[in-house]
Amino acid sequence: MTLSQESVLSKIGIEPSYVKFINPIWKRAHRRAAVNWLTKYHSPQAASNLQKVHGYLEAFHHLSVVGAWEESSEIILLQIDTPTQEELHKQLHTWGYYHQQIELYKNLLWKLNYKWDVICLSGIGNAYDALGEDRKAVDYHKQHLQLARDNGDRREVALALCNLGLESPFPGEVILTAFFDIERINIKSILPRWKRTQYRAIFNWLIKYNKPLDSINSLEIVRGILESFHHLFAVEAWEEATKIITLRLNLTVNEELHNHLYIWGYYRELIELYNQTLGKSNPKWDAICLAGIGRAYNALGDFCKAMDYLDQSLDISKHLGDRRREGIALSQLGTSYRSLGDSSTAIDYYQQSFTIAKEIGDLVHKGITLGELGITYSFVGMHNQAIESLQKSLWITQEAGSKVGQVVPLYGLSVFHLQQRRYDQAIEYSQQQLNIAREISYIHGEGNALSSLGEVRNERNQHSEAIDNYQQALEIFKSIGALESEAKVVSNLAKIHYKLGERILALEHCDRALSIATELDIPLKKECREFKQQLESSHE
């Protein structure tokens, strides 16, 4: 983790023998302290990542006190001996030490030069993004944008706009400027010819594509960007390809492109994108891809396959010390285990994920994981823990301004109040979930809300309204391939039709639910078999 003493002091530009001549004494003391921290500090055994770099951070602060900004900046540019081989300030982000990273940047901001000011403004903005503090993030991204414009720096302007989130129709030239050295790319000179054709296609898709006016398909909004990804993949421009699918877009929510595809329910397309770049960039990106594939398979209902990918993501994230990605993988594994009927293991994974989110200050993920915990507590009858977790989750996600995050506790609160036979409250929370899901085009969340409304109305013997809600949910789940969700709805429809004396229709729905549940090997399989036996025995 640490570099040699001579190497560190040389890179920073400190000559220890000159320190004793520095005046006044207080400056000499801070300089001497910086040298000591850099040369004499040894982290304890089994130290945390932060403890391992504590000497560098202390030296940075002592040099900052005496206004030695050049030397301070050189410290955080040191490439640390870690699996990701990142510079210290970037490594802190990977490890999830966002607050420490922000403190470093704020110390250096406006102290050196334009180059460092844009690094600091962008870095602070991205750190606040990771913490879920959107308002602060936007403030720093806007300062970055204004500074770049004042200096006529097209590339930094483009990067700042991308950090803020591009709005449709997307400014293709901004994307090209941010991710490509367009000043040096002369398409006509690219050889061989096939490669030239691919680059021409990239530029055309980004600059000339416009969504068809009559299209209601969300995928068409980002078609130009996705097509450019495939052409980048063809020329093996892996770094640019990964940047394209992590491009921040300010559409119904301000999220990266791959997260928009998840929200819109394009799970198969998302898996294909991740698989194409898996193993092509670096371990950090592989962890993102593997977790993304696992999350998509969870949504599709293929939980065993999801767990395989999530376990791989978890192993890589632990190796890299990437706490945020570790927490995401743990949370998704919790969902896999819960869906397969192992609520005890699910709770353990969710609690581990919550602990990480709390430690690194990831407000949004902290709220979402609490919500998932609350839902799981409801399923196992831990009512006090359930309502406490769900209410806290809703408060946190609302405070963070995360509409995607709010969908989780709202769904959980609907489930909880339905269990308690408080139907008015259950409907209220389901309706709130439905409104938000539709507002942000969160298709799976919309289906879940409609399904919840169907359950409440069925309990109230409002069978016609319940069937209508279920049919709408079923249409959604079929359209996105969410098999487990489809099976649950079809199973509920079977029960309603049986209650209404429509035995043949009930049997058809039961068979469909049983077929899916058997294919996925989920707990619903047993329930469907028992219900089918009841249907068959009632006919006799």
Coordinates of C-alpha atoms in Angstrom, one line a residue:
M1 CA 0.0 0.0 0.0
T2 CA 2.8 2.4 0.9
L3 CA 5.6 3.7 -1.4
S4 CA 9.3 3.9 -0.5
Q5 CA 10.2 7.0 1.6
E6 CA 12.6 8.3 -1.0
S7 CA 10.1 7.8 -3.8
V8 CA 7.3 9.6 -1.9
L9 CA 9.5 12.6 -0.9
S10 CA 10.9 12.9 -4.4
K11 CA 7.5 12.8 -6.1
I12 CA 6.2 15.5 -3.7
G13 CA 9.2 17.7 -4.0
I14 CA 10.3 17.7 -0.3
E15 CA 13.9 17.7 0.7
P16 CA 14.1 16.8 4.4
S17 CA 17.5 18.3 5.0
Y18 CA 16.1 21.8 4.2
V19 CA 13.3 21.6 6.7
K20 CA 15.4 22.8 9.6
F21 CA 16.1 26.1 7.9
I22 CA 12.4 27.0 7.5
N23 CA 11.1 29.9 9.4
P24 CA 8.9 30.8 11.3
I25 CA 9.1 27.9 13.7
W26 CA 5.3 27.0 13.3
K27 CA 5.8 26.4 9.6
R28 CA 8.9 24.3 10.3
A29 CA 6.9 22.2 12.8
H30 CA 4.2 21.5 10.2
R31 CA 6.8 20.7 7.5
R32 CA 8.6 18.3 9.9
A33 CA 5.2 16.7 10.8
A34 CA 4.5 16.1 7.1
V35 CA 7.9 14.4 6.6
N36 CA 7.4 12.3 9.7
W37 CA 3.9 11.2 8.6
L38 CA 5.2 10.3 5.2
T39 CA 8.3 8.4 6.4
K40 CA 7.6 7.0 9.8
Y41 CA 3.9 6.1 9.9
H42 CA 3.0 2.4 9.8
S43 CA -0.6 1.3 9.8
P44 CA -1.6 -1.4 12.3
Q45 CA -2.1 -5.0 11.3
A46 CA -5.6 -5.7 9.9
A47 CA -5.9 -1.9 9.3
S48 CA -8.8 -0.5 7.4
N49 CA -8.1 1.0 4.0
L50 CA -8.4 4.5 5.5
Q51 CA -5.8 3.6 8.2
K52 CA -3.4 2.4 5.5
V53 CA -3.3 5.8 3.8
H54 CA -3.6 7.8 7.1
G55 CA 0.0 9.0 6.9
Y56 CA -0.6 10.5 3.4
L57 CA -3.7 12.3 4.5
E58 CA -2.1 13.7 7.7
A59 CA 0.9 14.9 5.6
F60 CA -1.6 16.6 3.2
H61 CA -3.3 18.5 6.0
H62 CA 0.0 19.7 7.6
L63 CA 1.2 21.0 4.2
S64 CA -2.2 22.6 3.7
V65 CA -1.9 24.5 7.0
V66 CA 1.3 26.2 5.7
G67 CA -0.1 26.8 2.2
A68 CA 2.2 24.4 0.5
W69 CA -0.5 23.7 -2.1
E70 CA 1.8 22.2 -4.8
E71 CA 3.2 19.6 -2.4
S72 CA -0.3 18.9 -1.0
S73 CA -1.6 18.3 -4.5
E74 CA 1.3 16.0 -5.3
I75 CA 0.4 13.8 -2.3
I76 CA -3.1 13.1 -3.5
L77 CA -1.8 12.4 -7.0
L78 CA 0.4 9.5 -5.6
Q79 CA -0.5 6.2 -7.3
I80 CA -1.3 3.8 -4.4
D81 CA -0.3 0.2 -4.6
T82 CA -3.9 -1.3 -4.7
P83 CA -5.7 -3.6 -7.1
T84 CA -7.1 -0.6 -9.0
Q85 CA -3.7 1.2 -9.1
E86 CA -5.5 4.6 -8.7
E87 CA -4.3 7.9 -7.6
L88 CA -5.0 8.5 -3.9
H89 CA -7.9 11.0 -4.4
K90 CA -9.6 8.6 -6.8
Q91 CA -8.9 5.6 -4.6
L92 CA -10.8 7.2 -1.8
H93 CA -13.9 7.3 -4.0
T94 CA -13.5 3.6 -4.9
W95 CA -13.2 2.8 -1.2
G96 CA -16.3 4.9 -0.4
Y97 CA -14.6 7.5 1.6
Y98 CA -16.5 10.3 0.0
H99 CA -16.4 12.8 2.9
Q100 CA -12.6 12.5 3.2
Q101 CA -12.4 13.0 -0.6
I102 CA -14.6 16.1 -0.4
E103 CA -12.4 17.5 2.4
L104 CA -9.2 17.1 0.3
Y105 CA -10.8 18.8 -2.7
K106 CA -12.2 21.7 -0.7
N107 CA -8.8 22.3 0.8
L108 CA -7.3 22.6 -2.7
L109 CA -10.1 24.4 -4.4
W110 CA -9.1 27.9 -5.7
K111 CA -5.6 27.5 -4.3
L112 CA -3.6 26.4 -7.3
N113 CA -4.7 26.8 -10.9
Y114 CA -7.5 26.2 -13.4
K115 CA -6.6 22.6 -13.9
W116 CA -6.9 21.8 -10.2
D117 CA -10.0 23.9 -9.8
V118 CA -11.9 21.8 -12.4
I119 CA -10.6 18.6 -10.9
C120 CA -11.8 19.7 -7.4
L121 CA -15.2 21.0 -8.6
S122 CA -15.9 17.9 -10.6
G123 CA -14.6 15.6 -7.8
I124 CA -16.8 17.3 -5.1
G125 CA -19.8 17.1 -7.4
N126 CA -19.3 13.4 -8.1
A127 CA -18.7 12.6 -4.4
Y128 CA -22.0 14.3 -3.5
D129 CA -23.7 12.4 -6.2
A130 CA -22.5 9.2 -4.6
L131 CA -23.7 10.3 -1.2
G132 CA -27.2 11.0 -2.7
E133 CA -26.9 14.8 -1.9
D134 CA -28.2 15.9 -5.3
R135 CA -28.6 19.6 -4.6
K136 CA -25.0 20.0 -3.4
A137 CA -23.8 17.9 -6.4
V138 CA -25.6 20.1 -8.9
D139 CA -24.2 23.2 -7.3
Y140 CA -20.6 22.1 -7.8
H141 CA -21.3 20.7 -11.3
K142 CA -22.7 24.1 -12.2
Q143 CA -19.6 25.9 -10.8
H144 CA -17.5 23.5 -12.9
L145 CA -19.5 24.3 -16.0
Q146 CA -19.3 28.1 -15.5
L147 CA -15.5 27.9 -14.8
A148 CA -14.9 25.8 -18.0
R149 CA -17.0 28.2 -20.1
D150 CA -15.2 31.2 -18.7
N151 CA -11.9 29.6 -19.8
G152 CA -13.2 28.5 -23.2
D153 CA -12.5 24.8 -22.3
R154 CA -14.8 22.9 -24.6
R155 CA -13.9 19.5 -23.1
E156 CA -14.5 20.5 -19.5
V157 CA -17.7 22.2 -20.5
A158 CA -18.8 18.9 -22.1
L159 CA -17.8 16.9 -19.0
A160 CA -19.6 19.2 -16.7
L161 CA -22.8 19.0 -18.8
C162 CA -22.5 15.2 -18.7
N163 CA -22.1 15.2 -14.9
L164 CA -25.3 17.4 -14.7
G165 CA -27.2 15.0 -16.9
L166 CA -27.9 15.5 -20.6
E167 CA -31.5 16.2 -21.6
S168 CA -33.2 14.8 -24.8
P169 CA -32.7 15.6 -27.6
F170 CA -29.1 14.8 -26.6
P171 CA -26.4 17.2 -27.8
G172 CA -24.2 14.8 -29.8
E173 CA -21.3 17.2 -30.1
V174 CA -21.2 17.5 -26.3
I175 CA -20.9 13.7 -26.0
L176 CA -18.2 13.5 -28.6
T177 CA -16.2 16.3 -27.0
A178 CA -16.5 14.7 -23.5
F179 CA -15.5 11.2 -24.5
F180 CA -13.4 11.6 -27.6
D181 CA -10.4 13.7 -28.6
I182 CA -12.4 15.1 -31.6
E183 CA -9.7 17.7 -32.3
R184 CA -7.4 14.9 -33.3
I185 CA -9.9 12.5 -34.9
N186 CA -9.9 12.9 -38.6
I187 CA -12.4 10.3 -39.9
K188 CA -11.1 10.5 -43.4
S189 CA -7.6 9.4 -42.3
I190 CA -8.7 6.4 -40.2
L191 CA -7.5 3.1 -41.6
P192 CA -8.5 0.4 -42.4
R193 CA -11.6 1.4 -44.2
W194 CA -13.9 -0.8 -42.1
K195 CA -12.8 1.1 -39.0
R196 CA -13.4 4.4 -40.7
T197 CA -17.0 3.2 -41.5
Q198 CA -17.5 2.4 -37.8
Y199 CA -16.3 5.8 -36.6
R200 CA -18.4 7.6 -39.2
A201 CA -21.4 5.6 -37.9
I202 CA -20.6 6.6 -34.3
F203 CA -20.5 10.3 -35.2
N204 CA -23.7 10.1 -37.3
W205 CA -25.7 8.3 -34.6
L206 CA -24.7 10.7 -31.9
I207 CA -25.2 13.9 -34.0
K208 CA -27.9 13.1 -36.5
Y209 CA -30.3 10.7 -34.8
N210 CA -33.6 12.0 -33.7
K211 CA -36.3 10.0 -31.9
P212 CA -39.3 9.3 -34.2
L213 CA -42.1 11.7 -33.3
D214 CA -44.8 9.0 -33.2
S215 CA -42.7 6.6 -31.0
I216 CA -43.8 5.8 -27.5
N217 CA -40.9 3.4 -26.9
S218 CA -38.5 4.7 -24.3
L219 CA -35.7 2.8 -26.0
E220 CA -36.0 5.0 -29.0
I221 CA -35.0 8.0 -26.9
V222 CA -31.6 6.6 -26.4
R223 CA -31.3 4.7 -29.7
G224 CA -28.5 6.9 -31.1
I225 CA -26.4 6.5 -28.0
L226 CA -26.9 2.7 -27.9
E227 CA -26.1 2.3 -31.6
S228 CA -22.9 4.3 -31.1
F229 CA -22.0 1.9 -28.2
H230 CA -22.3 -1.1 -30.6
H231 CA -20.0 0.6 -33.2
L232 CA -17.5 1.5 -30.4
F233 CA -17.6 -2.2 -29.4
A234 CA -16.9 -3.2 -33.0
V235 CA -13.6 -1.1 -33.0
E236 CA -12.7 -2.4 -29.5
A237 CA -12.9 1.1 -28.0
W238 CA -13.7 -0.4 -24.6
E239 CA -13.1 2.7 -22.5
E240 CA -15.3 4.9 -24.7
A241 CA -18.0 2.2 -24.9
T242 CA -18.2 2.0 -21.1
K243 CA -18.4 5.8 -20.8
I244 CA -21.3 5.8 -23.3
I245 CA -23.5 3.4 -21.3
T246 CA -22.7 5.2 -18.0
L247 CA -23.5 8.6 -19.6
R248 CA -25.7 10.6 -17.1
L249 CA -29.1 11.5 -18.7
N250 CA -31.6 13.8 -17.2
L251 CA -34.9 12.2 -18.4
T252 CA -37.7 11.2 -16.1
V253 CA -34.9 10.8 -13.5
N254 CA -31.3 11.9 -13.5
E255 CA -29.5 8.6 -13.9
E256 CA -26.8 6.9 -15.9
L257 CA -28.0 5.3 -19.2
H258 CA -27.7 1.7 -18.0
N259 CA -29.8 2.5 -14.9
H260 CA -32.4 4.1 -17.2
L261 CA -32.6 0.9 -19.2
Y262 CA -33.3 -1.0 -15.9
I263 CA -36.0 1.5 -14.8
W264 CA -37.6 1.2 -18.2
G265 CA -37.6 -2.6 -17.9
Y266 CA -35.2 -3.4 -20.8
Y267 CA -33.6 -6.3 -18.9
R268 CA -32.5 -8.5 -21.8
E269 CA -31.0 -5.5 -23.6
L270 CA -29.2 -4.5 -20.5
I271 CA -27.7 -8.0 -19.9
E272 CA -26.5 -7.9 -23.5
L273 CA -24.8 -4.6 -23.0
Y274 CA -23.1 -5.7 -19.8
N275 CA -22.0 -9.0 -21.3
Q276 CA -20.4 -7.3 -24.3
T277 CA -18.0 -5.2 -22.1
L278 CA -17.5 -7.8 -19.4
G279 CA -13.8 -8.6 -19.2
K280 CA -12.9 -5.9 -21.7
S281 CA -12.1 -2.9 -19.4
N282 CA -10.9 -3.4 -15.8
P283 CA -12.0 -5.3 -12.6
K284 CA -13.9 -2.3 -11.3
W285 CA -16.1 -2.2 -14.4
D286 CA -16.5 -6.0 -14.3
A287 CA -17.9 -5.7 -10.8
I288 CA -20.4 -3.2 -12.1
C289 CA -21.4 -5.4 -15.0
L290 CA -21.7 -8.5 -12.9
A291 CA -23.9 -6.8 -10.3
G292 CA -26.0 -5.2 -13.2
I293 CA -26.5 -8.6 -14.8
G294 CA -27.5 -10.1 -11.4
R295 CA -30.0 -7.3 -10.8
A296 CA -31.5 -7.8 -14.2
Y297 CA -31.9 -11.5 -13.6
N298 CA -33.5 -10.8 -10.3
A299 CA -36.1 -8.6 -12.1
L300 CA -36.6 -11.4 -14.7
G301 CA -37.2 -13.9 -11.8
D302 CA -34.1 -16.1 -12.6
F303 CA -32.8 -15.9 -9.0
C304 CA -30.3 -18.7 -9.2
K305 CA -28.6 -17.2 -12.2
A306 CA -28.7 -13.8 -10.5
M307 CA -26.9 -15.2 -7.5
D308 CA -24.1 -16.6 -9.6
Y309 CA -23.3 -13.2 -11.1
L310 CA -23.8 -11.3 -7.8
D311 CA -21.4 -13.6 -6.0
Q312 CA -18.8 -12.8 -8.6
S313 CA -19.4 -9.1 -8.3
L314 CA -19.2 -9.4 -4.5
D315 CA -15.8 -11.2 -4.6
I316 CA -14.3 -8.6 -7.0
S317 CA -15.7 -5.7 -5.0
K318 CA -14.2 -7.0 -1.8
H319 CA -10.8 -7.5 -3.5
L320 CA -10.8 -4.0 -4.8
G321 CA -12.1 -2.5 -1.5
D322 CA -15.0 -1.0 -3.4
R323 CA -17.4 -0.7 -0.5
R324 CA -20.3 0.8 -2.5
R325 CA -20.3 -2.0 -5.1
E326 CA -20.0 -4.5 -2.2
G327 CA -23.1 -3.1 -0.6
I328 CA -25.0 -3.2 -3.9
A329 CA -24.1 -6.8 -4.5
L330 CA -25.1 -7.8 -1.0
S331 CA -28.5 -6.0 -1.3
Q332 CA -29.3 -7.8 -4.6
L333 CA -28.3 -11.1 -3.1
G334 CA -30.7 -10.4 -0.3
T335 CA -33.4 -10.0 -2.9
S336 CA -32.4 -13.3 -4.5
Y337 CA -32.5 -15.2 -1.2
R338 CA -35.8 -13.7 -0.2
S339 CA -37.4 -14.6 -3.5
L340 CA -36.2 -18.2 -3.1
G341 CA -37.8 -18.3 0.4
D342 CA -34.7 -17.9 2.5
S343 CA -35.7 -14.8 4.5
S344 CA -33.2 -15.4 7.2
T345 CA -30.2 -15.2 4.8
A346 CA -31.9 -12.3 3.0
I347 CA -32.1 -10.3 6.2
D348 CA -28.4 -11.0 6.9
Y349 CA -27.4 -9.7 3.5
Y350 CA -29.6 -6.7 3.7
Q351 CA -28.2 -5.8 7.1
Q352 CA -24.6 -6.1 5.8
S353 CA -25.5 -3.9 2.9
F354 CA -27.2 -1.3 5.2
T355 CA -24.1 -1.2 7.5
I356 CA -21.9 -0.4 4.5
A357 CA -24.3 2.3 3.2
K358 CA -24.4 3.8 6.6
E359 CA -20.6 3.7 7.0
I360 CA -19.8 5.4 3.7
G361 CA -22.8 7.8 3.9
D362 CA -24.6 6.5 0.8
L363 CA -28.0 8.0 1.7
V364 CA -30.0 6.6 -1.2
H365 CA -28.8 3.1 -0.9
K366 CA -29.2 3.3 2.9
G367 CA -32.9 4.2 2.4
I368 CA -33.5 1.5 -0.3
T369 CA -31.8 -1.3 1.7
L370 CA -33.9 -0.3 4.8
G371 CA -37.0 -0.6 2.7
E372 CA -36.0 -4.0 1.4
L373 CA -35.4 -5.1 5.0
G374 CA -38.8 -3.8 6.0
I375 CA -40.5 -5.8 3.3
T376 CA -38.6 -8.9 4.4
Y377 CA -39.6 -8.3 8.0
S378 CA -43.2 -8.1 6.9
F379 CA -43.0 -11.4 5.1
V380 CA -41.8 -13.2 8.3
G381 CA -44.2 -11.5 10.6
M382 CA -41.7 -9.2 12.4
H383 CA -44.2 -6.3 12.4
N384 CA -42.5 -3.8 14.7
Q385 CA -39.2 -4.0 12.8
A386 CA -41.1 -3.9 9.5
I387 CA -43.0 -0.7 10.1
E388 CA -40.0 1.0 11.7
S389 CA -37.7 0.1 8.8
L390 CA -40.2 1.1 6.2
Q391 CA -41.1 4.5 7.7
K392 CA -37.4 5.3 8.1
S393 CA -36.7 4.2 4.5
L394 CA -39.5 6.4 3.1
W395 CA -38.2 9.4 5.1
I396 CA -34.6 8.9 3.9
T397 CA -35.4 8.4 0.3
Q398 CA -37.7 11.5 0.3
E399 CA -35.0 13.5 2.0
A400 CA -32.5 12.4 -0.6
G401 CA -35.0 13.2 -3.4
S402 CA -34.8 9.7 -4.9
K403 CA -38.1 8.9 -6.5
V404 CA -36.8 5.5 -7.6
G405 CA -35.8 4.8 -4.0
Q406 CA -39.3 5.8 -2.7
V407 CA -41.0 3.1 -4.7
V408 CA -39.4 0.4 -2.4
P409 CA -40.8 1.6 1.0
L410 CA -44.1 2.6 -0.5
Y411 CA -44.6 -0.9 -1.8
G412 CA -43.5 -2.3 1.6
L413 CA -45.9 0.0 3.5
S414 CA -48.8 -1.2 1.2
V415 CA -47.9 -4.8 1.9
F416 CA -47.6 -4.1 5.7
H417 CA -51.0 -2.4 6.0
L418 CA -52.7 -5.1 3.8
Q419 CA -51.4 -7.7 6.3
Q420 CA -52.9 -5.6 9.1
R421 CA -56.2 -5.3 7.2
R422 CA -55.8 -1.5 7.1
Y423 CA -57.1 -1.3 3.6
D424 CA -57.4 2.4 3.2
Q425 CA -53.8 2.9 4.2
A426 CA -52.7 0.1 1.9
I427 CA -54.5 1.7 -1.1
E428 CA -53.1 5.1 -0.2
Y429 CA -49.5 3.8 -0.3
S430 CA -50.1 1.7 -3.4
Q431 CA -51.5 4.7 -5.2
Q432 CA -48.6 6.9 -4.2
Q433 CA -46.2 4.2 -5.6
L434 CA -48.2 4.0 -8.8
N435 CA -48.1 7.7 -9.3
I436 CA -44.4 8.0 -8.8
A437 CA -43.6 4.9 -10.9
R438 CA -45.6 6.3 -13.8
E439 CA -44.1 9.7 -13.4
I440 CA -40.5 8.3 -13.7
S441 CA -41.4 5.5 -16.2
Y442 CA -40.4 2.8 -13.6
I443 CA -42.3 0.0 -15.4
H444 CA -41.7 -2.8 -12.8
G445 CA -42.7 -0.5 -10.0
E446 CA -45.9 0.4 -11.8
G447 CA -46.7 -3.3 -12.2
N448 CA -46.0 -4.0 -8.5
A449 CA -48.3 -1.1 -7.5
L450 CA -51.1 -2.3 -9.7
S451 CA -50.7 -5.8 -8.3
S452 CA -50.8 -4.4 -4.7
L453 CA -54.0 -2.5 -5.5
G454 CA -55.5 -5.7 -6.9
E455 CA -54.7 -7.6 -3.7
V456 CA -56.3 -4.9 -1.5
R457 CA -59.4 -4.8 -3.7
N458 CA -59.7 -8.5 -3.8
E459 CA -59.7 -8.5 0.1
R460 CA -62.5 -6.0 -0.1
N461 CA -64.4 -8.3 -2.4
Q462 CA -64.2 -5.6 -5.2
H463 CA -63.5 -8.4 -7.7
S464 CA -64.1 -6.5 -10.9
E465 CA -61.7 -3.7 -9.9
A466 CA -59.2 -6.3 -8.6
I467 CA -59.2 -8.2 -11.9
D468 CA -58.7 -5.0 -13.8
N469 CA -55.7 -4.1 -11.7
Y470 CA -54.2 -7.5 -12.1
Q471 CA -54.7 -7.5 -15.8
Q472 CA -52.9 -4.2 -16.2
A473 CA -50.1 -5.5 -14.0
L474 CA -50.0 -8.8 -16.0
E475 CA -49.6 -6.9 -19.3
I476 CA -46.7 -5.0 -17.9
F477 CA -44.9 -8.0 -16.5
K478 CA -45.3 -9.9 -19.7
S479 CA -43.9 -7.0 -21.7
I480 CA -40.7 -6.9 -19.7
G481 CA -40.3 -10.6 -19.1
A482 CA -40.7 -10.5 -15.3
L483 CA -41.7 -14.1 -14.9
E484 CA -41.9 -14.3 -11.1
S485 CA -44.1 -11.2 -11.0
E486 CA -46.2 -12.6 -13.7
A487 CA -46.6 -15.9 -11.9
K488 CA -47.8 -14.1 -8.7
V489 CA -50.4 -12.1 -10.6
V490 CA -51.7 -15.1 -12.5
S491 CA -51.9 -17.1 -9.3
N492 CA -54.0 -14.3 -7.7
L493 CA -56.2 -14.2 -10.7
A494 CA -56.8 -17.9 -10.4
K495 CA -58.0 -17.4 -6.8
I496 CA -60.4 -14.6 -7.8
H497 CA -61.9 -16.6 -10.6
Y498 CA -62.3 -19.6 -8.3
K499 CA -64.0 -17.4 -5.8
L500 CA -66.4 -16.2 -8.6
G501 CA -67.2 -19.8 -9.5
E502 CA -65.2 -19.7 -12.8
R503 CA -63.4 -23.0 -12.2
I504 CA -62.1 -23.5 -15.8
L505 CA -60.6 -20.1 -16.0
A506 CA -59.1 -20.5 -12.5
L507 CA -57.5 -23.8 -13.5
E508 CA -56.0 -22.2 -16.7
H509 CA -54.4 -19.4 -14.6
C510 CA -53.3 -21.9 -11.9
D511 CA -51.6 -24.1 -14.6
R512 CA -49.8 -21.0 -16.0
A513 CA -48.6 -19.9 -12.5
L514 CA -47.5 -23.4 -11.7
S515 CA -45.5 -23.8 -14.9
I516 CA -43.6 -20.5 -14.3
A517 CA -43.0 -21.3 -10.6
T518 CA -41.7 -24.7 -11.5
E519 CA -39.4 -23.3 -14.1
L520 CA -38.0 -20.7 -11.7
D521 CA -38.1 -23.1 -8.7
I522 CA -39.6 -20.5 -6.4
P523 CA -41.8 -21.1 -3.3
L524 CA -45.0 -20.2 -5.2
K525 CA -44.6 -23.7 -6.8
K526 CA -45.9 -25.4 -3.7
E527 CA -48.8 -23.0 -3.2
C528 CA -49.9 -23.5 -6.9
R529 CA -49.8 -27.3 -6.6
E530 CA -51.9 -27.3 -3.5
F531 CA -54.4 -24.9 -5.1
K532 CA -54.6 -27.0 -8.2
Q533 CA -55.3 -30.1 -6.1
Q534 CA -58.1 -28.1 -4.5
L535 CA -59.5 -27.1 -7.9
E536 CA -59.4 -30.7 -9.1
S537 CA -61.0 -32.2 -6.0
S538 CA -63.8 -29.6 -6.0
H539 CA -64.7 -30.8 -9.5
E540 CA -65.0 -34.3 -8.3

